[in-house]
PDB file of C-alpha atoms in Angstrom:
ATOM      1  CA  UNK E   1       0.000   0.000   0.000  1.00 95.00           C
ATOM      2  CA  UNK E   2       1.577   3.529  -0.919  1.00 98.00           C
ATOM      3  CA  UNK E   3      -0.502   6.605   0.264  1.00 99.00           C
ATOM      4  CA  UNK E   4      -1.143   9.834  -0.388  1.00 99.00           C
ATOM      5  CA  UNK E   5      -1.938  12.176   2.514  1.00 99.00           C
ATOM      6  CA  UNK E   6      -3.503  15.479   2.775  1.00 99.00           C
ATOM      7  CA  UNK E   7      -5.122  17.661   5.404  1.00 99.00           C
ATOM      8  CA  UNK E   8      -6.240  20.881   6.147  1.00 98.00           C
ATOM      9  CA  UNK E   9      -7.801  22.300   2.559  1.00 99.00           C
ATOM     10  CA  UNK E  10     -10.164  24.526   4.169  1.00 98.00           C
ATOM     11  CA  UNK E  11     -12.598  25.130   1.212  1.00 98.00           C
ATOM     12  CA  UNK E  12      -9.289  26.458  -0.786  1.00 99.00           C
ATOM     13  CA  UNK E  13     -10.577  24.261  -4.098  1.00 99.00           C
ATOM     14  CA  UNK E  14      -7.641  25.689  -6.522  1.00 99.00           C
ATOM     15  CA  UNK E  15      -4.894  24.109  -3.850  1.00 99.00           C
ATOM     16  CA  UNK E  16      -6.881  20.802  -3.846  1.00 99.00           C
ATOM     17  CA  UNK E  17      -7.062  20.846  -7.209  1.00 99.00           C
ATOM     18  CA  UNK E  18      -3.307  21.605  -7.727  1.00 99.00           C
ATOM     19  CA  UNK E  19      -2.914  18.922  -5.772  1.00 99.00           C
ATOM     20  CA  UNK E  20      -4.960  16.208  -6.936  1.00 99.00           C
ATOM     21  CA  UNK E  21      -3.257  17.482 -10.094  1.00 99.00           C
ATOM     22  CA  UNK E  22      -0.189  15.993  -9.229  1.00 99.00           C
ATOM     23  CA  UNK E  23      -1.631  13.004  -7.086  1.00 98.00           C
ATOM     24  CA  UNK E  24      -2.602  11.518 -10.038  1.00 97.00           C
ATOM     25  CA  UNK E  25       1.364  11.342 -11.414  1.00 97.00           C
ATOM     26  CA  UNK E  26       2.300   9.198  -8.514  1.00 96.00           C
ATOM     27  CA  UNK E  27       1.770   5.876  -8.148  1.00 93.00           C
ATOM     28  CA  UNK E  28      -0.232   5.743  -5.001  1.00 98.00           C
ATOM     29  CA  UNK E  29      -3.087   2.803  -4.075  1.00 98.00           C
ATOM     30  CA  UNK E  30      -4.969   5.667  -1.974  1.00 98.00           C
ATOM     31  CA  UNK E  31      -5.462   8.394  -0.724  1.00 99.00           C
ATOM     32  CA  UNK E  32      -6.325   9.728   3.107  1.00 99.00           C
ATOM     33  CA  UNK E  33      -7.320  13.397   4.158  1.00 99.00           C
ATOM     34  CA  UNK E  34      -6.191  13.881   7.633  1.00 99.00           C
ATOM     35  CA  UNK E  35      -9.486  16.689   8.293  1.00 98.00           C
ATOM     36  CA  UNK E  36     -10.623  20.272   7.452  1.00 98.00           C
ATOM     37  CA  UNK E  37     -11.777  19.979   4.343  1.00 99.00           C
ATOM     38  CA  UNK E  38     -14.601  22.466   3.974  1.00 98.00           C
ATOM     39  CA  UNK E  39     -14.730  25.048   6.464  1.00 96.00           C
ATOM     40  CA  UNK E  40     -13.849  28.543   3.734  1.00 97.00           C
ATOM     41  CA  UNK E  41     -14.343  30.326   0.734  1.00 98.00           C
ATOM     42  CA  UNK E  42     -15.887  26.931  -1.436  1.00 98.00           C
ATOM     43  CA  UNK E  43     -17.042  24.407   0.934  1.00 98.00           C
ATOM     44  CA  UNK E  44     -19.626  22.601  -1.702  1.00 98.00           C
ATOM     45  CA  UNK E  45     -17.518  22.785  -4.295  1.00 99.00           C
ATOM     46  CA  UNK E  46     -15.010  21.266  -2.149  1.00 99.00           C
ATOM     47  CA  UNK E  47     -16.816  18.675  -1.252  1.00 99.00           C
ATOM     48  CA  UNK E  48     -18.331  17.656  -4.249  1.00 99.00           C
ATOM     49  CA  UNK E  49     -14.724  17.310  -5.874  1.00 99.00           C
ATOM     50  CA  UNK E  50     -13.908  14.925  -2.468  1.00 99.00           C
ATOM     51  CA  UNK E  51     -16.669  12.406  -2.781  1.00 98.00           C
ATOM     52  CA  UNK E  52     -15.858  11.977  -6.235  1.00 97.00           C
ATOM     53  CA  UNK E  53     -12.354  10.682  -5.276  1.00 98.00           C
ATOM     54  CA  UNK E  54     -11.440   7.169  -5.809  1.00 92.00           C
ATOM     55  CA  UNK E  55     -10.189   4.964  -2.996  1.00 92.00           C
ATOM     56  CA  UNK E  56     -10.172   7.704  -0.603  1.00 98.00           C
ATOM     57  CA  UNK E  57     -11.165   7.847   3.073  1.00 99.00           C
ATOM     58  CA  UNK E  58     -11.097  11.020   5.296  1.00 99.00           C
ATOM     59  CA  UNK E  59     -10.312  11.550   8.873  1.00 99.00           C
ATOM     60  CA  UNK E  60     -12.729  14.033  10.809  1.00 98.00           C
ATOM     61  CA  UNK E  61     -11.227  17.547  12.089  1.00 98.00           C
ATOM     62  CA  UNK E  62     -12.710  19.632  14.630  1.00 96.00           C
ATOM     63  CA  UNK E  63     -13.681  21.728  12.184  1.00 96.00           C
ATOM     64  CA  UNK E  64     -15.425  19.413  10.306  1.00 97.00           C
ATOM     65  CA  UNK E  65     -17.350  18.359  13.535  1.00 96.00           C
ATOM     66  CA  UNK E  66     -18.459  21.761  13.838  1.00 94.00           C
ATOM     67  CA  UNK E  67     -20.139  21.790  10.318  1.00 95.00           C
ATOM     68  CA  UNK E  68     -22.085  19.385  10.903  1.00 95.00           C
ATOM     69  CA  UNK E  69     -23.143  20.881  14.320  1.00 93.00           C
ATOM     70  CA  UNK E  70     -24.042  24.059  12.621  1.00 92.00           C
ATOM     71  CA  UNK E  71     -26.114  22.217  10.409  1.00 94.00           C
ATOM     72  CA  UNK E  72     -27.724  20.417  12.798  1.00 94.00           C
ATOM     73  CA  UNK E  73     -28.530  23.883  14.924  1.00 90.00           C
ATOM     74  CA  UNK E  74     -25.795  23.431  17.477  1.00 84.00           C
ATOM     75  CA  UNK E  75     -22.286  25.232  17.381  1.00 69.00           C
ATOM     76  CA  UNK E  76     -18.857  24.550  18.585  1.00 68.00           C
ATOM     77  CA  UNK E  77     -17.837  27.799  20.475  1.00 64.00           C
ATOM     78  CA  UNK E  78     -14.833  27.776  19.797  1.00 65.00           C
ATOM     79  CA  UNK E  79     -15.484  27.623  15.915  1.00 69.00           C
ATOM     80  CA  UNK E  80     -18.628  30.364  15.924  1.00 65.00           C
ATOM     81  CA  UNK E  81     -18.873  33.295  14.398  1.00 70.00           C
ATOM     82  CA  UNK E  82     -20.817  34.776  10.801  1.00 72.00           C
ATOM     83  CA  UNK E  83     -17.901  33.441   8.101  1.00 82.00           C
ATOM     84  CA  UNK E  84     -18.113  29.548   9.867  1.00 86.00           C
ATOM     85  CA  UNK E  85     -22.236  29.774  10.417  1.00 90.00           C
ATOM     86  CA  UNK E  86     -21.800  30.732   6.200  1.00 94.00           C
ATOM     87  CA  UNK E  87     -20.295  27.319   5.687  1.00 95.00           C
ATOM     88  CA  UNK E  88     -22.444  25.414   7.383  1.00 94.00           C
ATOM     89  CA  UNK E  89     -25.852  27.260   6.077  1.00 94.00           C
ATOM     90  CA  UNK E  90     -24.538  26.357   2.688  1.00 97.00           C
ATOM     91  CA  UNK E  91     -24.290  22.779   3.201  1.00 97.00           C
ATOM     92  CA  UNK E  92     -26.644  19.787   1.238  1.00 98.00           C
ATOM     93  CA  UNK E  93     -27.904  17.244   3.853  1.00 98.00           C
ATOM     94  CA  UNK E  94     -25.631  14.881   1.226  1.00 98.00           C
ATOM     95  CA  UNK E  95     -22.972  17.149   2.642  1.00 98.00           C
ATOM     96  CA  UNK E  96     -23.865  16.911   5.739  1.00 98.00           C
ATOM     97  CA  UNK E  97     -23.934  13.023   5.953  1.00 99.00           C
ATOM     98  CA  UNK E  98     -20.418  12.790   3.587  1.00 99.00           C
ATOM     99  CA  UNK E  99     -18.962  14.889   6.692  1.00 98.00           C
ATOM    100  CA  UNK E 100     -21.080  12.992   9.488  1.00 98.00           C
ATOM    101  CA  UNK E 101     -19.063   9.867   7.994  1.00 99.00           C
ATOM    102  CA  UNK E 102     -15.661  10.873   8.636  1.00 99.00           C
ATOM    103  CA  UNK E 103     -14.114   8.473  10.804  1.00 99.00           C
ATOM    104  CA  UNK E 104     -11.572  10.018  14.170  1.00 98.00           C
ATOM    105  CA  UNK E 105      -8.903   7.779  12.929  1.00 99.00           C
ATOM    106  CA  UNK E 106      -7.657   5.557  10.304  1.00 99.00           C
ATOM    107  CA  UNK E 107      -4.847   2.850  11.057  1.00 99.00           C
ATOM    108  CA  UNK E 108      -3.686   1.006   7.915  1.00 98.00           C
ATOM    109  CA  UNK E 109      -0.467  -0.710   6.464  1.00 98.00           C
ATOM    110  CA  UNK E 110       1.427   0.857   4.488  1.00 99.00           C
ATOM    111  CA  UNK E 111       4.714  -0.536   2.480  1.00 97.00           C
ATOM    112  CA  UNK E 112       8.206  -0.310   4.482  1.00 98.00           C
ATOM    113  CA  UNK E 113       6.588   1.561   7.251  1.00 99.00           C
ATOM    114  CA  UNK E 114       4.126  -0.817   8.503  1.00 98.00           C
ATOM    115  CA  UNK E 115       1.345   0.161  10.744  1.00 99.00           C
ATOM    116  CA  UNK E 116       0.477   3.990   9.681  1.00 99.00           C
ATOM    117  CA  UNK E 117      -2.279   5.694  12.513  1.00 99.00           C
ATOM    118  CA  UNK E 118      -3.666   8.693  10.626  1.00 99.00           C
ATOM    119  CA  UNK E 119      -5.781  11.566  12.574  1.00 99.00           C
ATOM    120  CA  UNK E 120      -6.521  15.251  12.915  1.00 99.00           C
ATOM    121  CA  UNK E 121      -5.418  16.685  15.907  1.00 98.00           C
ATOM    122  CA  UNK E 122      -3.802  13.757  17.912  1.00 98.00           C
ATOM    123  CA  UNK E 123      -4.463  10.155  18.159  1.00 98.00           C
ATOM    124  CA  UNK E 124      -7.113  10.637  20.725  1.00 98.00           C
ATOM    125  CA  UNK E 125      -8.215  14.208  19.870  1.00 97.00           C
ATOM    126  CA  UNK E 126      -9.035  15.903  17.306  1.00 97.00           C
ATOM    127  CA  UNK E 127      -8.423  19.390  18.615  1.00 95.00           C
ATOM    128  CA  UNK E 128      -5.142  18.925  20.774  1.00 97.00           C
ATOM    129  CA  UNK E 129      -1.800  20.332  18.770  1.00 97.00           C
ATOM    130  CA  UNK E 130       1.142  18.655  18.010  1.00 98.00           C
ATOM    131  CA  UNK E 131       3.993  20.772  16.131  1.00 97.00           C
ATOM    132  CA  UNK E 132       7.520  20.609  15.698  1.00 96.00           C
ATOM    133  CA  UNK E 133       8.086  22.421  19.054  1.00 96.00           C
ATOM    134  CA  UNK E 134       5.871  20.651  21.014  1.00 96.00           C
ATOM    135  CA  UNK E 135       7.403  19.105  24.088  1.00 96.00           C
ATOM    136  CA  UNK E 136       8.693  15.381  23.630  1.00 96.00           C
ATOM    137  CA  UNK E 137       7.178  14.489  27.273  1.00 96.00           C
ATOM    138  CA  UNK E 138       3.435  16.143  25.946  1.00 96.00           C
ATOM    139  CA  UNK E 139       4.244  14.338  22.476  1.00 97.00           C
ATOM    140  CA  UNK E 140       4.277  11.030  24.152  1.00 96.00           C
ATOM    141  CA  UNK E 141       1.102  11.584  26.555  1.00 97.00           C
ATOM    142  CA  UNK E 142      -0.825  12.116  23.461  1.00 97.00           C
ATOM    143  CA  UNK E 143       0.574   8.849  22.285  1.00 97.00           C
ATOM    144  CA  UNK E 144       0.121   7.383  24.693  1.00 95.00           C
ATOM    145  CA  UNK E 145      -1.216   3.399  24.295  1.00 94.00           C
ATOM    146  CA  UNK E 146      -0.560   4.180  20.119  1.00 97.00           C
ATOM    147  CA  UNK E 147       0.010   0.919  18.770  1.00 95.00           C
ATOM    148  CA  UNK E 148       1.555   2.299  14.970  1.00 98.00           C
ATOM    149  CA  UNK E 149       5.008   3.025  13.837  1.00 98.00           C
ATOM    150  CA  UNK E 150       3.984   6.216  12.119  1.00 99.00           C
ATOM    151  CA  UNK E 151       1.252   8.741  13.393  1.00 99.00           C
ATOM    152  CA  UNK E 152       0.335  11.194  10.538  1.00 99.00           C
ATOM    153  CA  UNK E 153      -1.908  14.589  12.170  1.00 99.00           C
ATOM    154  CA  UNK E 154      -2.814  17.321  10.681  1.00 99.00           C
ATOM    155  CA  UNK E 155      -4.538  20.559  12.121  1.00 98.00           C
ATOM    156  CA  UNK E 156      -1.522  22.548  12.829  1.00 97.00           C
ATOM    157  CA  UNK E 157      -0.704  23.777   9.288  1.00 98.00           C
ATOM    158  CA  UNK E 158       2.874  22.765   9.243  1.00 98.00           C
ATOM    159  CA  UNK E 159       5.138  20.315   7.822  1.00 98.00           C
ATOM    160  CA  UNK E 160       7.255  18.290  10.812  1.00 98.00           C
ATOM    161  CA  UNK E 161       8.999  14.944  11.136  1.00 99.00           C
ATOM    162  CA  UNK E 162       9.859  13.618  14.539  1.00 98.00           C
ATOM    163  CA  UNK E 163      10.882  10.637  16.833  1.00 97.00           C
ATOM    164  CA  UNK E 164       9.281  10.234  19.787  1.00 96.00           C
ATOM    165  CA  UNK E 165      10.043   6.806  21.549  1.00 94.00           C
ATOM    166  CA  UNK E 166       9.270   4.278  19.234  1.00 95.00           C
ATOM    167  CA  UNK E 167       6.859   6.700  17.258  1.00 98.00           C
ATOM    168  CA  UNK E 168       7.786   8.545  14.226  1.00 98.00           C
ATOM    169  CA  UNK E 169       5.182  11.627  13.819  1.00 99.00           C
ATOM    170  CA  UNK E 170       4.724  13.358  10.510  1.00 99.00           C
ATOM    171  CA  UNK E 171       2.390  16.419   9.718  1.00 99.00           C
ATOM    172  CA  UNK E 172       1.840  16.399   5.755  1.00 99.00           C
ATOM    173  CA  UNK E 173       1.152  20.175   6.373  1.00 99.00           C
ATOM    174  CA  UNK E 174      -2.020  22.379   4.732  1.00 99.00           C
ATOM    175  CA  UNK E 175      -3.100  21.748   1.314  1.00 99.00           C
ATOM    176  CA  UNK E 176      -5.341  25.021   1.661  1.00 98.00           C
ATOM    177  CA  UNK E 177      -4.009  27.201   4.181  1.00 98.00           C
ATOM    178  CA  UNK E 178      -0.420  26.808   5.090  1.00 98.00           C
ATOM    179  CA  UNK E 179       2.041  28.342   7.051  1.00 98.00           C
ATOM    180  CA  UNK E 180       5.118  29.800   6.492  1.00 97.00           C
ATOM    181  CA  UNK E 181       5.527  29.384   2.596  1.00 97.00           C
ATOM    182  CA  UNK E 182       3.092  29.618   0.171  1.00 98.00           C
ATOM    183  CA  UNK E 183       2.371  26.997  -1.837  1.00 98.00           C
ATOM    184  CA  UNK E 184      -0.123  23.453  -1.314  1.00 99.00           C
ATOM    185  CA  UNK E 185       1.837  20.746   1.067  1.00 99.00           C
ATOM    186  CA  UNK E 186       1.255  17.057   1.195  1.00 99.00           C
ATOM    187  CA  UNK E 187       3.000  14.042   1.329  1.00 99.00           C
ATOM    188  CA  UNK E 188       3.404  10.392   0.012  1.00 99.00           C
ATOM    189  CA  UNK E 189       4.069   7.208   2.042  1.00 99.00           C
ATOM    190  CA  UNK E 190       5.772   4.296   1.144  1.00 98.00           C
ATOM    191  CA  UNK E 191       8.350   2.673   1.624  1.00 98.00           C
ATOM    192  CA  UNK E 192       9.447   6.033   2.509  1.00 98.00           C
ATOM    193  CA  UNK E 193       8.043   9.302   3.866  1.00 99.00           C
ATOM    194  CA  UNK E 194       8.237  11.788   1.548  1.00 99.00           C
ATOM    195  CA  UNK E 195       7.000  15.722   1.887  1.00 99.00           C
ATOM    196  CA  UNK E 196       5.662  17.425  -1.294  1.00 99.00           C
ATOM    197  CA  UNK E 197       4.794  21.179  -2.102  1.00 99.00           C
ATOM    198  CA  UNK E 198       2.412  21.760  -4.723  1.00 99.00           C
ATOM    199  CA  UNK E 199       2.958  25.263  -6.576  1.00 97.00           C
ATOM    200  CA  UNK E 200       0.042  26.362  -8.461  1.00 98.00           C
ATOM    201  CA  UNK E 201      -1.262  29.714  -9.743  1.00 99.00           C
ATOM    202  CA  UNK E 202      -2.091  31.467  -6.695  1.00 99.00           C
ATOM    203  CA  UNK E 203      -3.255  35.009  -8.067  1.00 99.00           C
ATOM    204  CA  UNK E 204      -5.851  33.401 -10.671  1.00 99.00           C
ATOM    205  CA  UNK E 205      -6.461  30.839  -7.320  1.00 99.00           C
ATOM    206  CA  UNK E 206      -6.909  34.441  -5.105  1.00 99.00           C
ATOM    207  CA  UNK E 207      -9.211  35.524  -7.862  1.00 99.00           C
ATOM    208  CA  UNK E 208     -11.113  32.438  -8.121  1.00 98.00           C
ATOM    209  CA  UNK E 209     -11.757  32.951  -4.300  1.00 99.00           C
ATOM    210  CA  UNK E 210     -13.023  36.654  -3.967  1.00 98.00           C
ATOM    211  CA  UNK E 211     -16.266  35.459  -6.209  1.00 98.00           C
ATOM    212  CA  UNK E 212     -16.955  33.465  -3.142  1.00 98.00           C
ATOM    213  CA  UNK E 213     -20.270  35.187  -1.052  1.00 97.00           C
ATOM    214  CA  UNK E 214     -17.422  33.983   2.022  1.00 96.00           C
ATOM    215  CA  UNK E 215     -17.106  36.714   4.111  1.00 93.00           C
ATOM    216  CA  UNK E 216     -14.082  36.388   4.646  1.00 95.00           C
ATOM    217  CA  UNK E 217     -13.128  35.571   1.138  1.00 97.00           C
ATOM    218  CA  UNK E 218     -11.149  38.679   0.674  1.00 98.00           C
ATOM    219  CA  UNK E 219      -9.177  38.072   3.848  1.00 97.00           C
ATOM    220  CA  UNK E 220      -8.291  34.221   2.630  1.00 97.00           C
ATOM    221  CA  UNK E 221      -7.085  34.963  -0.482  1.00 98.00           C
ATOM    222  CA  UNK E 222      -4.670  37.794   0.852  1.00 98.00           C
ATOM    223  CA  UNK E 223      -3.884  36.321   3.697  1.00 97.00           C
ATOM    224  CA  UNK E 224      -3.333  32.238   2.941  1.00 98.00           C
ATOM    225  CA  UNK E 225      -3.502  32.528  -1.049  1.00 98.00           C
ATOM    226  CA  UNK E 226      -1.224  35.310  -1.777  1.00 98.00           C
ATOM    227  CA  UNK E 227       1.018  35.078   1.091  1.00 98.00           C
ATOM    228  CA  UNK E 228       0.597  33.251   4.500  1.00 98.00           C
ATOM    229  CA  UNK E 229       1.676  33.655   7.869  1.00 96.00           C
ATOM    230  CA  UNK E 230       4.995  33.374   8.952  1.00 96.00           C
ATOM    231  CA  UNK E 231       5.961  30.151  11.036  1.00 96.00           C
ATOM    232  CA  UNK E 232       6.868  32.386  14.102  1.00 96.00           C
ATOM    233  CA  UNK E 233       3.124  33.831  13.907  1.00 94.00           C
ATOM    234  CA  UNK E 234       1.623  31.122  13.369  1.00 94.00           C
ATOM    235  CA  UNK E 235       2.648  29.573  16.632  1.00 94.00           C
ATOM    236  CA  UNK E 236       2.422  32.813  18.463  1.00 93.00           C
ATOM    237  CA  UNK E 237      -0.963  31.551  17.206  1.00 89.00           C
ATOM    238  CA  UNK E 238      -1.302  28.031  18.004  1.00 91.00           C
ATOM    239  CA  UNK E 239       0.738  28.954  21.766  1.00 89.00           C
ATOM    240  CA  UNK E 240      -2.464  30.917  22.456  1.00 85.00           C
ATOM    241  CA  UNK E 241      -5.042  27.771  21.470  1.00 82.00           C
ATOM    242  CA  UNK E 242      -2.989  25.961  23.739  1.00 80.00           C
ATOM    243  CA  UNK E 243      -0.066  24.643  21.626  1.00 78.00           C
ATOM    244  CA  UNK E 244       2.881  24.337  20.676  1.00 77.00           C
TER     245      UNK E 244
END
């Protein structure tokens, strides 16, 4: 089994479809979305390009959770606020359910790693953060009882590799919204790890995005399209969620 993983598109379509772009060139048996797929600028449109994917099986992220919440007439309060209701009032009950299926985790094997434990946010959360400069002694409580050689997360944004006890911990990074260099990041496993960055043509992308009735559309495509936070911000960012 060889895999492609991706995470964190956030309703940016043009990255995903960058992406998928060159997906399709490798040589891969499946591929797995580590969460956050549809929460910005084209959430249906995101979708509808997701469910049409071959072989491909999704891990939930908070932020999906909360979509389906705000469909349903409850809210996450920690994900409120008029640009995230927007998402969710635009969703199809068919959208709804596709999200509703999304499982917390995935464990599969995958060639020369072995067994590969794919989630969001950590292995038992999906809204705790794990980064590159997260403590090794936190790292390995939110391992804890992880029974995988390899634990891919998303969430965070941001490409990292590490070792923590017997655990090797990858983040693929954001397809839609990264951090610290522009571009759409993902990765391919087996028999080896490797990390990918998708360029594609982010001012026709930013373009593409201010059409959206998003809100926040305008803010997106500046702000994660154009350019994107610096690494330093970002966990300036993350530090105040309750990271790194």
């Amino acid at each position: 089994m060889r895999v492609a993983v991706i995470s964190d598109i956030h309703g940016n379509l043009p990255a995903l479809e960058a992406v998928l772009s060159d997906v399709s060139r490798e040589r891969v048996d499946r591929i797995i979305s580590c969460g956050d797929v549809a929460s910005g600028p084209l959430p249906v449109e995101t979708l509808q390009v997701l469910r049409g994917l071959a072989d491909a099986r999704f891990v939930r992220g908070n932020a999906d959770r909360a979509l389906v919440a705000g469909f349903d007439g409850s809210q996450m309060p920690r994900l409120k606020g008029p640009g995230f209701d927007w998402c969710s009032s635009q969703l199809t009950r068919e959208d709804r359910d596709f999200l509703a299926s999304f499982a917390e985790t995935i464990a599969i094997d995958v060639d020369g790693l072995g067994r590969v434990l794919f989630c969001h946010g950590s292995p038992r959360s999906d809204e705790e953060i794990m980064t590159a400069r997260t403590p090794e002694e936190r790292l390995g409580e939110f391992l804890a009882g992880v029974d995988a050689a390899v634990v891919v997360c998303g969430h965070t944004h941001m490409p990292f590799d590490r070792k923590v006890g017997r655990v090797r911990v990858i983040n693929p990074g954001s397809v839609g919204m990264p951090y610290g260099e522009p571009g759409a990041f993902w990765a391919v496993l087996g028999p080896e790890i490797e990390f990918r960055r998708t360029d594609y043509d982010r001012p026709a992308a930013a373009d593409r995005i201010r059409k959206s009735a998003w809100l926040e559309a305008n803010e997106f495509a500046r702000e994660n399209v154009l350019t994107v936070p610096t690494i330093e911000d970002a966990m300036a960012f993350l530090t105040k969620a309750g990271g790194p």
